[in-house]
PDB file of C-alpha atoms and ligand atoms in Angstrom:
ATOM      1  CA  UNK A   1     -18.848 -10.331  11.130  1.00 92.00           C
ATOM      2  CA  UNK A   2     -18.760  -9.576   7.662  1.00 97.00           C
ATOM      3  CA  UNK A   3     -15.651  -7.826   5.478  1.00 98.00           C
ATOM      4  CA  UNK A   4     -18.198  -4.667   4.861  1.00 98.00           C
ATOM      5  CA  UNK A   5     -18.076  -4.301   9.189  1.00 98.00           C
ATOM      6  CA  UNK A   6     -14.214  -4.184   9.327  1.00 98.00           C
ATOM      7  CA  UNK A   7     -14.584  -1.488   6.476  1.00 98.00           C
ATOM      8  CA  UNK A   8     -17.002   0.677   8.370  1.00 98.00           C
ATOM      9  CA  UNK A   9     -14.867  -0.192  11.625  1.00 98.00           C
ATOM     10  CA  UNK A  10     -11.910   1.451   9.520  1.00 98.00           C
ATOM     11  CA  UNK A  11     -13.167   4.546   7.564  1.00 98.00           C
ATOM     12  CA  UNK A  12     -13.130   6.963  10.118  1.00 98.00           C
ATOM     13  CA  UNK A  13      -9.322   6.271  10.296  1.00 98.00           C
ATOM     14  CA  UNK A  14      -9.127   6.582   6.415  1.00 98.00           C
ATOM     15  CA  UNK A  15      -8.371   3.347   6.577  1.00 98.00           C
ATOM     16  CA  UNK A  16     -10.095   0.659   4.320  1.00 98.00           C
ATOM     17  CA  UNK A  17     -10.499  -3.258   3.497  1.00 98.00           C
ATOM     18  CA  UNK A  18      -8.019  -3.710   0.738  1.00 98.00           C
ATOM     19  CA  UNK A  19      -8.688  -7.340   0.256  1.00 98.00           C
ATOM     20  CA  UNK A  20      -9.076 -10.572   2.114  1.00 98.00           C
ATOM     21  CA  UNK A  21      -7.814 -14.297   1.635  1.00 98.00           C
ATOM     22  CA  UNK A  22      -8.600 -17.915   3.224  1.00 98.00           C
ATOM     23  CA  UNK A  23      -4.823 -18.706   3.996  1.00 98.00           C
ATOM     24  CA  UNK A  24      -3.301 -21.966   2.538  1.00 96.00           C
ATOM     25  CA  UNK A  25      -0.979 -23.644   4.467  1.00 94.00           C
ATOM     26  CA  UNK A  26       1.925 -22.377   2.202  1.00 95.00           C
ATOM     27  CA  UNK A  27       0.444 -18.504   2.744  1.00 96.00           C
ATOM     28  CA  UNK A  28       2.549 -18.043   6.136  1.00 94.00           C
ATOM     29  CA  UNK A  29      -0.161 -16.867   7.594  1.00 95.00           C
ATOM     30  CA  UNK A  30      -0.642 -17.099  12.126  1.00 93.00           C
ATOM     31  CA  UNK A  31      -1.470 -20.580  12.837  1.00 93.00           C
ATOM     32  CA  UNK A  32      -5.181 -21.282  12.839  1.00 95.00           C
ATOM     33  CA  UNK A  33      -5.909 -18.074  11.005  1.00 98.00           C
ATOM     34  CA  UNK A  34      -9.053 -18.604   8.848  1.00 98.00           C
ATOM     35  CA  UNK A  35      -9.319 -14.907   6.949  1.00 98.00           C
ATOM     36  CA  UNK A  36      -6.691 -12.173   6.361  1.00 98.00           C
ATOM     37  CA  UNK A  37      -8.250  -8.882   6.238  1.00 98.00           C
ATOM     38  CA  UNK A  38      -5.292  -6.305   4.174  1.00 98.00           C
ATOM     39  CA  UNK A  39      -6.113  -2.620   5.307  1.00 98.00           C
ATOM     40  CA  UNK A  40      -4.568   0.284   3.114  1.00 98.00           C
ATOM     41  CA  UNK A  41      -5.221   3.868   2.992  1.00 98.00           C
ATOM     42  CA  UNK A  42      -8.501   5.611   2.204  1.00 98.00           C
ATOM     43  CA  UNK A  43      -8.080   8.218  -0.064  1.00 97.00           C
ATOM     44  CA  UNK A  44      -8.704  11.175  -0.168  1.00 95.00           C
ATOM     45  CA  UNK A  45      -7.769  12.330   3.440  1.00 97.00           C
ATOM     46  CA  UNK A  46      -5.217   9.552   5.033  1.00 98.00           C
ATOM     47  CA  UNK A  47      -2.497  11.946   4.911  1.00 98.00           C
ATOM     48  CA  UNK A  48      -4.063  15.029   6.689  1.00 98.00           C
ATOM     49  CA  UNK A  49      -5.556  12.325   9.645  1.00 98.00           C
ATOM     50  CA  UNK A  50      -2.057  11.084   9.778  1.00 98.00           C
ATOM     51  CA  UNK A  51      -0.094  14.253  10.047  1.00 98.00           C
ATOM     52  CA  UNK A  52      -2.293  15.500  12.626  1.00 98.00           C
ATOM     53  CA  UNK A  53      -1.847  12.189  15.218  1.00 98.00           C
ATOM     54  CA  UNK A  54       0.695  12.920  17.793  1.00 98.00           C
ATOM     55  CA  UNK A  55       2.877  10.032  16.213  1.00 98.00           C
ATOM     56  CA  UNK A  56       3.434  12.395  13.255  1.00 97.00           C
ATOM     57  CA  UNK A  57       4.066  15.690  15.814  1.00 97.00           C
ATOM     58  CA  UNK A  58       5.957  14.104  18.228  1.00 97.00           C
ATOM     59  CA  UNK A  59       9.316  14.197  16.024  1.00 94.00           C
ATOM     60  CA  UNK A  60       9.996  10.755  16.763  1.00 97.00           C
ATOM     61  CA  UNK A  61      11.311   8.253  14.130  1.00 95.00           C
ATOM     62  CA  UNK A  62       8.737   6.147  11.633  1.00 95.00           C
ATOM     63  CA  UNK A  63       5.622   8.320  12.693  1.00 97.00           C
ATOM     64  CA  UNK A  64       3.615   6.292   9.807  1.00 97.00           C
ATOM     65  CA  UNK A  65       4.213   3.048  11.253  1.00 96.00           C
ATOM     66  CA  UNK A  66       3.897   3.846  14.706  1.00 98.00           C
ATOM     67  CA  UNK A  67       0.672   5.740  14.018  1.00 98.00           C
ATOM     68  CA  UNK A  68      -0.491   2.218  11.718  1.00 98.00           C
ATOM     69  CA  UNK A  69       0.380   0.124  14.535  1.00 98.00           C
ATOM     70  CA  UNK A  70      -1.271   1.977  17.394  1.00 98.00           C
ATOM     71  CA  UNK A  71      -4.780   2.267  15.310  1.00 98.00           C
ATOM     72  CA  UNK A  72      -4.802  -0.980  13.642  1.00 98.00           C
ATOM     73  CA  UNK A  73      -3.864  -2.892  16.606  1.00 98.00           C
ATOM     74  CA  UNK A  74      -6.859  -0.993  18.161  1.00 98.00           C
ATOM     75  CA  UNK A  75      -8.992  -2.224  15.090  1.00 98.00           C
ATOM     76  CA  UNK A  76      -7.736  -5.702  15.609  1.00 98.00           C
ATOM     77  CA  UNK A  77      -8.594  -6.250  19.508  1.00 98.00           C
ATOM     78  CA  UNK A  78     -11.593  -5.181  18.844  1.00 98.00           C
ATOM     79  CA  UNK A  79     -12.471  -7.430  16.192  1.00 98.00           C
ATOM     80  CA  UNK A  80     -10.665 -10.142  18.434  1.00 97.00           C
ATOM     81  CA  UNK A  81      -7.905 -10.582  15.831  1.00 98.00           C
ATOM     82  CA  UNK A  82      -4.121 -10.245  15.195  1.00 97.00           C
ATOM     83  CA  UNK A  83      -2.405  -7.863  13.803  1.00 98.00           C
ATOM     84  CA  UNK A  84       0.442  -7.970  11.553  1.00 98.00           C
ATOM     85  CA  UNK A  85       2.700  -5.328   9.903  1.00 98.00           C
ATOM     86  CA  UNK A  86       4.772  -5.324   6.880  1.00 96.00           C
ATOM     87  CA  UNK A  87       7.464  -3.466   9.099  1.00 93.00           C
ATOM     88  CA  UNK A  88       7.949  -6.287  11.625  1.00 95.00           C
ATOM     89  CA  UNK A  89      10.495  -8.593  11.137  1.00 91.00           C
ATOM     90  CA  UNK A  90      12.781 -10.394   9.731  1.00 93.00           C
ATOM     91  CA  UNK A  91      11.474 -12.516   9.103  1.00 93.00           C
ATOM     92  CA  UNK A  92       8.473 -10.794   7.281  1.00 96.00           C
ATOM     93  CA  UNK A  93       4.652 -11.411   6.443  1.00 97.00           C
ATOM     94  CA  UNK A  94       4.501 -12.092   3.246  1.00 98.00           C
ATOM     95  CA  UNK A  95       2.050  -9.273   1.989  1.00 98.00           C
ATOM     96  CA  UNK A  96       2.657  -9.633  -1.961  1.00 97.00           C
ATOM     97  CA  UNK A  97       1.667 -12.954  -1.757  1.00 97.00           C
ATOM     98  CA  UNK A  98      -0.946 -12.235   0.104  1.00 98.00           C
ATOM     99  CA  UNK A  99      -2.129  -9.193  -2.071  1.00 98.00           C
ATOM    100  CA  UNK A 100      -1.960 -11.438  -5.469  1.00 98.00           C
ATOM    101  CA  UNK A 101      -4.673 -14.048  -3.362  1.00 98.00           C
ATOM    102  CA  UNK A 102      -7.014 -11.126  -2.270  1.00 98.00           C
ATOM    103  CA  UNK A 103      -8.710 -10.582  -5.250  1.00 95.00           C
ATOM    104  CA  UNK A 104      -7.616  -7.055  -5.570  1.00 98.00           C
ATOM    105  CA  UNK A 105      -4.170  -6.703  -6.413  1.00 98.00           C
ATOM    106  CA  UNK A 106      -1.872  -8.192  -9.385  1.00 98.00           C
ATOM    107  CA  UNK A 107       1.260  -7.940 -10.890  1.00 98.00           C
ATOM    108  CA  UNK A 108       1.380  -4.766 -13.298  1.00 98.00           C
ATOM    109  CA  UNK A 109       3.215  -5.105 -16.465  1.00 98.00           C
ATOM    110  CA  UNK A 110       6.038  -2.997 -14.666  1.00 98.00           C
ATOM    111  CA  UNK A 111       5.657  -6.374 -12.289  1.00 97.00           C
ATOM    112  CA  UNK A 112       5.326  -3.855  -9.151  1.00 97.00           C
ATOM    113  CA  UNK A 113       1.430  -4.359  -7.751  1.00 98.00           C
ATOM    114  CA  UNK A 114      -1.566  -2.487  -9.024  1.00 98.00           C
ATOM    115  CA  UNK A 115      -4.493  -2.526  -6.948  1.00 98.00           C
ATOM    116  CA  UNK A 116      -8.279  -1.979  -7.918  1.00 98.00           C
ATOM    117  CA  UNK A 117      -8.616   0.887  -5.636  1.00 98.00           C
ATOM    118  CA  UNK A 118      -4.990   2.661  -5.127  1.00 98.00           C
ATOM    119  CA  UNK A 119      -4.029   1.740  -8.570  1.00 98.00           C
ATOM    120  CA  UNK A 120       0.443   1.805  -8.257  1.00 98.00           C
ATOM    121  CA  UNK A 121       0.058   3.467  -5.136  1.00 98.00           C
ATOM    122  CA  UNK A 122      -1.025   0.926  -3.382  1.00 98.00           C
ATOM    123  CA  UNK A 123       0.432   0.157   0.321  1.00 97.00           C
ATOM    124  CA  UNK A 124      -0.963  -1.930   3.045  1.00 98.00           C
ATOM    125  CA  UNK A 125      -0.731  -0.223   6.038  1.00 98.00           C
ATOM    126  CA  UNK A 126      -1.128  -4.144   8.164  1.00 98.00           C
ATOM    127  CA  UNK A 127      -3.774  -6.753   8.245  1.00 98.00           C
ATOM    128  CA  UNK A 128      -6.018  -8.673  10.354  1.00 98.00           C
ATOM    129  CA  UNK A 129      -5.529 -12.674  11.320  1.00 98.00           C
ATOM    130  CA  UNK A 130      -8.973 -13.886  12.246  1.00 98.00           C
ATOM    131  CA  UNK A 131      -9.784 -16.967  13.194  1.00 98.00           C
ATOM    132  CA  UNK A 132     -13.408 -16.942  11.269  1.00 97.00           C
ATOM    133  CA  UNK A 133     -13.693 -17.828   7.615  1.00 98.00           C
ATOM    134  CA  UNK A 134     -15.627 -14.717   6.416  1.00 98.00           C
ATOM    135  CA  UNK A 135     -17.167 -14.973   3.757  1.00 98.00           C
ATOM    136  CA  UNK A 136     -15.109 -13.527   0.429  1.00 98.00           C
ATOM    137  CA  UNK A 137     -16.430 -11.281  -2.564  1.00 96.00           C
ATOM    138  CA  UNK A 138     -15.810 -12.467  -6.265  1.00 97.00           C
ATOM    139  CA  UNK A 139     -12.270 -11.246  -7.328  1.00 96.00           C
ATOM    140  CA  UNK A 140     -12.433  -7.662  -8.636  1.00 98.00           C
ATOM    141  CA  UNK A 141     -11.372  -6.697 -12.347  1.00 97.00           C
ATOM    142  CA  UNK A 142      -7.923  -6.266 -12.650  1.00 98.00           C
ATOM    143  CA  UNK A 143      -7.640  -2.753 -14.524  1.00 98.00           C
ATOM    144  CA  UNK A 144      -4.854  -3.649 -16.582  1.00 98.00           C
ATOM    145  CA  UNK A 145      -7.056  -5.627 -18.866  1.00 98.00           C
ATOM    146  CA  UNK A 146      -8.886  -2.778 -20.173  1.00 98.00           C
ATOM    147  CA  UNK A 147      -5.730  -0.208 -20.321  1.00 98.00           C
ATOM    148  CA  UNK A 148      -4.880  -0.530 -23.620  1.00 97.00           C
ATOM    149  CA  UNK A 149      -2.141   2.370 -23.462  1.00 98.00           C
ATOM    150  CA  UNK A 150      -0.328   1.204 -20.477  1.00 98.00           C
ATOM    151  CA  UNK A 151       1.242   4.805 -19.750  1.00 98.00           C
ATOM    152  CA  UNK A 152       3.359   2.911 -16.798  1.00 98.00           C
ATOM    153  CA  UNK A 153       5.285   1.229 -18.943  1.00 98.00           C
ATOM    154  CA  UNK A 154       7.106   4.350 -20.694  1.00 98.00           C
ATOM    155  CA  UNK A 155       6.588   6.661 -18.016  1.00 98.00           C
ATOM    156  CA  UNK A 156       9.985   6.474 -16.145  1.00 98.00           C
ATOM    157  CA  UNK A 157      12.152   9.427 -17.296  1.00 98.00           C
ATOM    158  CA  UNK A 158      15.708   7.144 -16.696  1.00 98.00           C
ATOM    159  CA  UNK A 159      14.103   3.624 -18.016  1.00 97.00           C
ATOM    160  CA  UNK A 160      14.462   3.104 -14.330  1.00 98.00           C
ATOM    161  CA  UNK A 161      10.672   0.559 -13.990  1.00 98.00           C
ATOM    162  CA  UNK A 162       9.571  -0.803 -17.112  1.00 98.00           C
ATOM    163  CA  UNK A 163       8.705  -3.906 -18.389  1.00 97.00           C
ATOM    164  CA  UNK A 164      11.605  -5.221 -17.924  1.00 96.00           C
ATOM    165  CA  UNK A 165      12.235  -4.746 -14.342  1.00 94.00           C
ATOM    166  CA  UNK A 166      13.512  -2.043 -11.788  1.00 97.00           C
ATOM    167  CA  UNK A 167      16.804  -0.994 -11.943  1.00 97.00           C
ATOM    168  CA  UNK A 168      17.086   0.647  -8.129  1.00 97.00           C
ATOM    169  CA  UNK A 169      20.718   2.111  -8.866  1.00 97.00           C
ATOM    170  CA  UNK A 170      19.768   3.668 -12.140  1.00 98.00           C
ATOM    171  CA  UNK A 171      16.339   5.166 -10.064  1.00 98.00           C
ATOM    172  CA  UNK A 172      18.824   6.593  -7.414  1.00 98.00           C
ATOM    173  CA  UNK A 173      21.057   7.698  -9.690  1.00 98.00           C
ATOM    174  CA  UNK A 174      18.124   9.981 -11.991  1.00 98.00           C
ATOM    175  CA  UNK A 175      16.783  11.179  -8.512  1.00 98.00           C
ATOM    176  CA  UNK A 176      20.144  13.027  -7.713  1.00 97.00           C
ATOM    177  CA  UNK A 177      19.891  14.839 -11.260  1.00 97.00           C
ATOM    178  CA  UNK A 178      17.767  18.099 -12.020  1.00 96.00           C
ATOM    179  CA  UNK A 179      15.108  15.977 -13.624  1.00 96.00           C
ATOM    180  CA  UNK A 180      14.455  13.849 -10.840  1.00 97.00           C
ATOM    181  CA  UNK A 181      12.647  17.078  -8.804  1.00 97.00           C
ATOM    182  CA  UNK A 182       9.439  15.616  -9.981  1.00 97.00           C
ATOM    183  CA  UNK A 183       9.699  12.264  -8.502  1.00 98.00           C
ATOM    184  CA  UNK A 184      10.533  13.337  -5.064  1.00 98.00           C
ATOM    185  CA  UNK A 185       7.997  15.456  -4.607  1.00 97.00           C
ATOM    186  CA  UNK A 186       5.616  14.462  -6.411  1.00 97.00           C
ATOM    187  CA  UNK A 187       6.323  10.649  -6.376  1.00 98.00           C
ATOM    188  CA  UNK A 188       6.948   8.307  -8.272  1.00 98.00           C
ATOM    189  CA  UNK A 189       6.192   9.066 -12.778  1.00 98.00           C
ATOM    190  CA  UNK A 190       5.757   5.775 -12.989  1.00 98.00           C
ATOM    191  CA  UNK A 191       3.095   5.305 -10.308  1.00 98.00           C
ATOM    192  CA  UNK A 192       1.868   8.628 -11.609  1.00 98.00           C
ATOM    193  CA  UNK A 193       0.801   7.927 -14.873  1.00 98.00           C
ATOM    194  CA  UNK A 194      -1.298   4.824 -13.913  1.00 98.00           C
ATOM    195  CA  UNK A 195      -4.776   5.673 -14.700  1.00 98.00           C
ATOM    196  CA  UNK A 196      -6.015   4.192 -10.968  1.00 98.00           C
ATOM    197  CA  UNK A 197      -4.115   5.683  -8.945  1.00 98.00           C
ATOM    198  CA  UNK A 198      -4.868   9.142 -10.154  1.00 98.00           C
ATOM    199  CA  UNK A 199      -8.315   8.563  -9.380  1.00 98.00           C
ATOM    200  CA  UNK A 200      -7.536   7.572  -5.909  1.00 98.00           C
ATOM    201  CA  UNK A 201      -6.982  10.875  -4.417  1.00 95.00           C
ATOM    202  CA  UNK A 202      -3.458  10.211  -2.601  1.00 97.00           C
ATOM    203  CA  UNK A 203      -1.523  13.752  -2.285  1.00 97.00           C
ATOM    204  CA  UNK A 204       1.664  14.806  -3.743  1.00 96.00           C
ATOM    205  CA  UNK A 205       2.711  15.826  -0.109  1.00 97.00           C
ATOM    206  CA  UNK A 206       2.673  11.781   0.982  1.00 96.00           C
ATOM    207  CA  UNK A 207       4.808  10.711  -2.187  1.00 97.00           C
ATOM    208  CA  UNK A 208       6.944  13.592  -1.139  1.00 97.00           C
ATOM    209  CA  UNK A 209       7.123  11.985   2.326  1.00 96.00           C
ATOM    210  CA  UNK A 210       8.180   8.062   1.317  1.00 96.00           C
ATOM    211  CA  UNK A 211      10.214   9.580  -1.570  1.00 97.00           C
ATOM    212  CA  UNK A 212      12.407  11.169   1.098  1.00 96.00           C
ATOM    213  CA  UNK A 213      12.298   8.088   3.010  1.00 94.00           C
ATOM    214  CA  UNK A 214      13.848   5.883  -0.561  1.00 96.00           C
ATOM    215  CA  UNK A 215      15.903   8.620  -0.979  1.00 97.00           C
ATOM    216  CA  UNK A 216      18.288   9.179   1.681  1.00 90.00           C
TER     217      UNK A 216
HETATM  218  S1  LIG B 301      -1.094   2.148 -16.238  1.00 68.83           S
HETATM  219 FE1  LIG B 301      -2.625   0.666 -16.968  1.00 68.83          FE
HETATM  220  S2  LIG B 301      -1.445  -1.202 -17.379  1.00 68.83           S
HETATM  221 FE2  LIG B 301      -0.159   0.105 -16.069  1.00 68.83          FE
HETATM  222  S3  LIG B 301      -0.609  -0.547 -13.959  1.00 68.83           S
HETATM  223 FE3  LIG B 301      -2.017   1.149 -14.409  1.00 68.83          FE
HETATM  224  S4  LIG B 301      -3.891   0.143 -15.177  1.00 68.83           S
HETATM  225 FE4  LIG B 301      -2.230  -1.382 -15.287  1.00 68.83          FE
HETATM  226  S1  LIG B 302      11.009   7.367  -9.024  1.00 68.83           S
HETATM  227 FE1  LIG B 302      11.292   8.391 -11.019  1.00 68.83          FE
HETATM  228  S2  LIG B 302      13.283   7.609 -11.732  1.00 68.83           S
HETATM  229 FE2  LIG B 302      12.612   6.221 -10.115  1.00 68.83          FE
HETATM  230  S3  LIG B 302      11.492   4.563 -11.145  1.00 68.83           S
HETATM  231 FE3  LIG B 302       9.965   6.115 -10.591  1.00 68.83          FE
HETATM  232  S4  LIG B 302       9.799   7.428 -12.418  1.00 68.83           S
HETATM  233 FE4  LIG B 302      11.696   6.254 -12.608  1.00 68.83          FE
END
């Protein structure tokens, strides 16, 4: 089994590998886990799959992780895994750590992850525990190397996410105001203006969707 199967396994799910790790024994990883596989959207078309599942239609509560759990668990028994959720817990799987050690993600100069794919919007949707040691690719470029403008760290309308840190109250607090129509349905300016993930393809109507979720 190779990382390039569990990506072919996923895309017709718009679902893709977002990165992989040998777990350390600090890495809180399943006992006797030898890979984590990190699966996140693939863009363009997660959102219209998703809204058209019967999780999304059947009104219940937390459609996208119900919807994430029934098709990655499927993805996981058939690959003989585990799978494992950011949702479930306390306590919870560590998935930042486990993003910095896949190769693919790192800590943007606004500290929240960038990925090499999703760019600020990325989200894992779960991972896969096997118990092989699959081979790894070489780490990818991080993108924040060669962005010499750094648009994310001026973009926040309210100083809300810069460089310095997120201030949550002060981003709640500019989303109840006129100007903060742009953020909630549009997502997040910050994660916006980040070169990578406008060339990932997620739609304004998903933002829209978590914003509301933040937003309460
Ligand atoms: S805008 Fe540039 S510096 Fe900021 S996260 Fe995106 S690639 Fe990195
Ligand atoms: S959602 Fe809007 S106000 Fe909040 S951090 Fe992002 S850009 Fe700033």
């Amino acid at each position: 089994m190779t990382l390039d199967t569990i990506d072919a396994l996923a895309r017709p799910h718009c679902l893709a590998v977002f990165g992989a790790l040998h777990p350390g024994a600090e890495d809180g990883a399943p006992g006797g886990t030898g890979t984590i596989v990190l699966i996140g959207p693939s863009e363009p078309g997660f959102w219209p799959l998703l809204t058209a599942s019967g999780e999304w239609r059947d009104g219940a509560p937390d459609p996208v992780d119900r919807w994430s759990k029934r098709v990655i668990g499927a993805l996981a028994e058939g690959l003989g895994g585990t799978a494992i959720f950011p949702s479930d817990g306390p306590p919870y799987a560590p998935f930042f750590r486990w993003a910095l050690a896949s190769g693919r993600a790192w800590a943007s100069p606004v500290r929240i992850l960038v990925h090499d794919r999703a760019g600020l919007w990325v989200s894992y949707r779960g991972a896969v525990a096997l118990r092989d040691r699959l081979a790894l690719p070489a780490p990818a470029l991080n993108p924040c190397e060669s962005c010499a403008a750094r648009p994310c760290l001026s973009a926040c309308p309210a100083q809300a996410l810069t460089g310095e840190g997120y201030d949550l109250p002060g981003c709640h607090a500019y989303l109840d105001t006129e100007g903060g129509h742009a953020c909630l349905s549009s997502g997040c300016g910050v994660r916006r203006a980040c070169p990578v993930s406008q060339a990932y393809g997620r739609l304004p109507e998903q933002s829209a969707y978590h914003m509301r979720q933040f937003h309460k």
